[in-house]
XYZ file of C-alpha atoms in Angstrom:
66
model
C 9.069 11.247 9.956
C 7.165 13.202 7.593
C 3.374 11.089 8.598
C 0.148 12.932 8.145
C -1.668 10.127 9.675
C 0.093 10.580 12.542
C -0.253 14.575 12.579
C -4.024 14.134 12.232
C -4.425 10.992 14.821
C -2.452 13.615 17.163
C -4.729 16.173 16.653
C -7.507 14.146 17.464
C -6.067 12.102 20.250
C -5.287 15.649 22.172
C -8.432 17.081 21.215
C -6.509 20.010 20.349
C -6.608 22.221 17.441
C -4.017 23.543 14.722
C -4.481 26.063 12.615
C -3.990 25.260 9.087
C -4.149 21.521 9.634
C -4.960 20.993 6.474
C -2.124 23.020 4.345
C 0.156 21.467 6.761
C -0.915 17.716 5.490
C -0.475 18.777 2.123
C 2.876 20.330 2.615
C 4.174 17.581 4.069
C 2.867 14.894 1.231
C 4.273 17.522 -1.254
C 7.740 17.414 0.706
C 7.553 13.687 0.873
C 7.275 13.691 -3.472
C 9.904 16.177 -3.564
C 12.449 13.600 -1.418
C 12.435 14.776 1.844
C 12.311 12.498 4.503
C 12.028 14.279 8.097
C 11.581 17.408 9.705
C 13.584 19.290 12.758
C 11.824 21.419 15.104
C 14.043 24.945 15.374
C 12.181 26.831 17.270
C 8.604 26.650 19.602
C 7.392 29.121 21.976
C 3.448 30.147 22.893
C 1.783 33.389 23.393
C 1.974 32.871 26.763
C 5.861 33.711 26.721
C 5.088 37.024 25.032
C 2.081 38.062 27.806
C 2.806 36.162 30.583
C -0.948 34.594 30.716
C -0.639 30.606 30.464
C -3.912 29.989 30.989
C -4.977 29.899 27.257
C -2.326 30.044 24.798
C -1.641 29.804 21.279
C 1.585 27.776 20.251
C 4.074 28.602 17.121
C 6.675 26.029 15.954
C 9.209 26.781 13.217
C 10.134 23.387 11.365
C 12.617 22.787 8.626
C 11.706 19.881 6.294
C 14.311 18.050 4.398
C-alpha cells in the first residue's frame, strides 16, 4: 500500500529517522497519481551487515513501486 500517513506515523511512533522521508512521501504520492497501488521490498540490509558492528546502524531498502 502507498499510504503516506502510515509512513509518517511509523517514523514518529518508532522514534526513528528516515533520510529523505519527505521525498519518499512525494514519490509515493506521484506514483499513486500515475496508477501505482503497491510496493514490494526486494532487498533490505544495514551497515552492520557490512562492518559487523550492529550497535548503531543505517538501514537500506530497495523497493519496487507498481
